[in-house]
Coordinates of C-alpha atoms in Angstrom, one line a residue:
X1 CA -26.8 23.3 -48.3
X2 CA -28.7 23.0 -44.8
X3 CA -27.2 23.7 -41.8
X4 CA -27.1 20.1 -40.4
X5 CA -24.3 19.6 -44.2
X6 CA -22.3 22.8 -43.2
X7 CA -22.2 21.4 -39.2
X8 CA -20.6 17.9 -40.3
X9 CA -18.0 18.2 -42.8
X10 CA -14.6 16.4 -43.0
X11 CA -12.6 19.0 -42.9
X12 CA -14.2 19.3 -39.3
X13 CA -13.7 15.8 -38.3
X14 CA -10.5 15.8 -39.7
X15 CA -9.3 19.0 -37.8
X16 CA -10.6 17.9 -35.1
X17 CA -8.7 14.5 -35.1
X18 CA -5.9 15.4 -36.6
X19 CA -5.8 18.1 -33.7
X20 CA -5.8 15.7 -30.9
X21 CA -3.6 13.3 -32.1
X22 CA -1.7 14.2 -35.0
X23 CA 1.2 15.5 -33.2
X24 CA 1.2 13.2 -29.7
X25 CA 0.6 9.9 -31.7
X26 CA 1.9 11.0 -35.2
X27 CA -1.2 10.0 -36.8
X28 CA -4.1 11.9 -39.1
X29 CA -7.4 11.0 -40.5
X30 CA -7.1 10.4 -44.2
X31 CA -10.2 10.5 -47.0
X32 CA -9.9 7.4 -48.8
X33 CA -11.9 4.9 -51.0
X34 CA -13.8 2.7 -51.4
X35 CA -12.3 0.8 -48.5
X36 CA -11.4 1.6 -44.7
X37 CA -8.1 0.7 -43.6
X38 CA -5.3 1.6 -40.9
X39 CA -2.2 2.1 -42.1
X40 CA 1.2 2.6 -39.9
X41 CA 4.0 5.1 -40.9
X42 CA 6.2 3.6 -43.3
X43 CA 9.8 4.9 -45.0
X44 CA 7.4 6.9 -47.9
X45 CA 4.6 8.1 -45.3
X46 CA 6.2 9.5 -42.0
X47 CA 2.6 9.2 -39.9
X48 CA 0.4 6.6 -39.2
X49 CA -3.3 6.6 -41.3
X50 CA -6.4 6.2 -40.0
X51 CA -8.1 5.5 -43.9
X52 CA -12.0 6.0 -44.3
X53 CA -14.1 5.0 -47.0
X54 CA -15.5 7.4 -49.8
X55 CA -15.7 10.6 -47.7
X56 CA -18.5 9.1 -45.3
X57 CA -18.6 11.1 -41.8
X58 CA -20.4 7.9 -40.9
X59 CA -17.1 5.9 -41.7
X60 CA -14.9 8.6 -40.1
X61 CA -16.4 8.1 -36.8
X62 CA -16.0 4.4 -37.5
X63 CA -12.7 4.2 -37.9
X64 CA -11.8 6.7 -35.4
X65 CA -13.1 4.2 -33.1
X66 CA -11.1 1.3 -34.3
X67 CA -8.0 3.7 -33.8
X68 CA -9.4 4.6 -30.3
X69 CA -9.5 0.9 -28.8
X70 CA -6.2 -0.6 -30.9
X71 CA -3.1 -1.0 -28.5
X72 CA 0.1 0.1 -29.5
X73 CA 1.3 -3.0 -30.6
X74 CA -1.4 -3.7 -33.1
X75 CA -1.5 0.3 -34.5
X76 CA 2.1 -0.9 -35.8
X77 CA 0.4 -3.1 -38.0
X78 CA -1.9 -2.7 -41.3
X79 CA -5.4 -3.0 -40.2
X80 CA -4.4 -3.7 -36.7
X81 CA -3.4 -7.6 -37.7
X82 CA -6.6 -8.0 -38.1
X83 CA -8.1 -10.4 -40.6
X84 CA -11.3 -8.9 -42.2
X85 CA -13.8 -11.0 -44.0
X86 CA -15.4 -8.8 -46.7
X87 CA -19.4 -8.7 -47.0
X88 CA -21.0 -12.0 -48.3
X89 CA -20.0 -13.6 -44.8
X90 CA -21.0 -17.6 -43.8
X91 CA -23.0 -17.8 -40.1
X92 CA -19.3 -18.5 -38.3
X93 CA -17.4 -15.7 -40.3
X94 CA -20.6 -13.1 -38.9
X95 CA -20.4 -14.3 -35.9
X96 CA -16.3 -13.3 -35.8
X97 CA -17.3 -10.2 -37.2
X98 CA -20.1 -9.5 -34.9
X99 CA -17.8 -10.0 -31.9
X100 CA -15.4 -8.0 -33.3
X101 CA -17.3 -4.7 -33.6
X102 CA -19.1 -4.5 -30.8
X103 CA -16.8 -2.1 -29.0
X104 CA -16.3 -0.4 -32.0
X105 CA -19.6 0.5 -33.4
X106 CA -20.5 1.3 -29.5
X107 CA -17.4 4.2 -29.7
X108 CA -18.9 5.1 -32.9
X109 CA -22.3 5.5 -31.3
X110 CA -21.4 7.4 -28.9
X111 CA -19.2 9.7 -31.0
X112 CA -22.1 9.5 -33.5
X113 CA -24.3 11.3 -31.1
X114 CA -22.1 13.9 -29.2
X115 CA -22.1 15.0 -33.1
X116 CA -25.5 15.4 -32.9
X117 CA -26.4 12.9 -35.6
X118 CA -28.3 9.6 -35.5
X119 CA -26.1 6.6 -35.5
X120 CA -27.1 3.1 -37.6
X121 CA -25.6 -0.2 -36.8
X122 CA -24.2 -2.0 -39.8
X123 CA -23.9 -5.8 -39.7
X124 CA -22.1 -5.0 -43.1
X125 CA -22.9 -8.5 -44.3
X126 CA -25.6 -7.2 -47.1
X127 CA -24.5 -10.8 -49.5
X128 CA -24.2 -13.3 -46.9
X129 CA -25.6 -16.4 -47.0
X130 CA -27.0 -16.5 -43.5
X131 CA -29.9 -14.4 -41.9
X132 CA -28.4 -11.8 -39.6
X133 CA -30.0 -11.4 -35.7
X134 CA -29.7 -7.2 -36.2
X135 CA -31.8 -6.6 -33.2
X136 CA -29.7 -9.0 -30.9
X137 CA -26.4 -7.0 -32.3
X138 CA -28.0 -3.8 -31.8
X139 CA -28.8 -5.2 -28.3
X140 CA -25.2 -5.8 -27.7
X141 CA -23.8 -2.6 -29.1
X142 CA -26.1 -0.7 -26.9
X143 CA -25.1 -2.6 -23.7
X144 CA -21.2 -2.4 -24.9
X145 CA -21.8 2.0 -25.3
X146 CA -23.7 2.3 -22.1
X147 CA -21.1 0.1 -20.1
X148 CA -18.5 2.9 -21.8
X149 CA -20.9 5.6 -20.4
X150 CA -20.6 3.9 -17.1
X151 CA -17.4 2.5 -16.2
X152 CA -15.3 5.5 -18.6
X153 CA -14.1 5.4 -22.3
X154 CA -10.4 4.0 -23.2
X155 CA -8.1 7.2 -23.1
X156 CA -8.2 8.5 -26.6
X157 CA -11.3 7.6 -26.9
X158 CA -12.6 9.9 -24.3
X159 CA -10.0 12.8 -25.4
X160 CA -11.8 12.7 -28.7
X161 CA -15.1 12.5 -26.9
X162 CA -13.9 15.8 -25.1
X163 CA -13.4 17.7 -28.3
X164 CA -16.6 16.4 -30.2
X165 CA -18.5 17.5 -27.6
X166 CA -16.8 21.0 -27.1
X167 CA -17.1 21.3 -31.0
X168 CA -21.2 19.9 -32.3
X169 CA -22.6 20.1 -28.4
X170 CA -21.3 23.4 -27.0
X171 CA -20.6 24.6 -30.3
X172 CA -16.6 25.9 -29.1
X173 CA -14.4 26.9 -31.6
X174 CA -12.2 24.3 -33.3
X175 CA -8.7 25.1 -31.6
X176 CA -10.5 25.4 -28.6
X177 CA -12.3 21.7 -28.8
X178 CA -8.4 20.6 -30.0
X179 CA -7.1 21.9 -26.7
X180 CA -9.6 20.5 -24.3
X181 CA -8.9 17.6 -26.2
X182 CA -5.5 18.0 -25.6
X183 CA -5.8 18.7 -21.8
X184 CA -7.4 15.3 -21.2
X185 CA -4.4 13.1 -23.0
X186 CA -2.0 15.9 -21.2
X187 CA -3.7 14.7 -17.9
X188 CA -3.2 11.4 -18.3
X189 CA 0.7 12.5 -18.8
X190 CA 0.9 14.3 -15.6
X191 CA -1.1 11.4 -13.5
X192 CA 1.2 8.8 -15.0
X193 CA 4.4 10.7 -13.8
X194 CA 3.3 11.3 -10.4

């Protein structure tokens, strides 16, 4: 095993997650299969699951991001309410989807790299019957992370930002890149009650 398998595990990512958020927003990252999905606490499961596929960092990241942007309102809902279109997509159905995860695949990107990993677009449309623009989508995706960069991430977003970056770029130990983690969403507490 090299180095760059032992940095990026899921037991990392999923401390790491689960550490920010598990107990403020009762919700942990969960290995799934072969599909992502977001599933809210139910009367069998007492905390919210943020699903990925097949033990993929790649798809961690992913849906981490999809957590990160979702209101509260549509994280009490499978899947956000959102109506996915599986791959094999017709031009209007990409388009939807295209729209859909720009902000997401920019989070991702940027999560992507304070990991210290390369990040790769997906258009996740490998069947369709329509020829895919993927440099105008990477185009857009790039604008969407570096207007993030500038104008500031959504709150959890940037908390988990906080603790990847304490964790894979300054190389802190986990509880430590939990509780800086931590300190940004307990920030936000304090500001809002001032």
């Amino acid at each position: 095993m090299s180095y760059a398998e032992e940095r990026w595990t899921l037991e990392d990512i999923t401390a790491l997650f689960d550490g920010v958020f598990g107990q403020r927003y009762q919700t942990r990252l969960i290995r799934g299969d072969d599909e992502p999905l977001y599933r809210p606490a139910n009367n069998e499961t007492p905390y919210h699951q943020v699903i990925f596929a097949r033990g993929y960092f790649a798809s961690a990241l992913h849906e981490i991001s999809h957590w990160c942007i979702a209101g509260s309102q549509r994280r009490l809902q499978e899947d956000y309410g959102y109506w996915y279109c599986p791959d094999g997509r017709n031009a209007e159905q990409q388009a939807l989807f295209e729209r859909a995860e720009i902000a997401p695949q920019a989070l991702e990107s940027i999560f992507t790299h304070a990991c210290g990993r390369p990040f790769n677009i997906s258009v996740d449309n490998l069947g369709g019957d329509v020829e895919v623009d993927r440099s105008a989508f990477t185009a857009r995706v790039v604008s969407r992370a570096q207007g993030y960069l500038k104008e500031g991430l959504p709150v959890r977003a940037n908390a988990f930002l906080v603790a990847i970056n304490c964790f894979y770029s300054h190389q802190k130990a986990l509880a430590d890149a939990i509780a800086e983690g931590q300190a940004v969403l307990d920030q936000l507490d304090v500001t809002a009650s001032a």
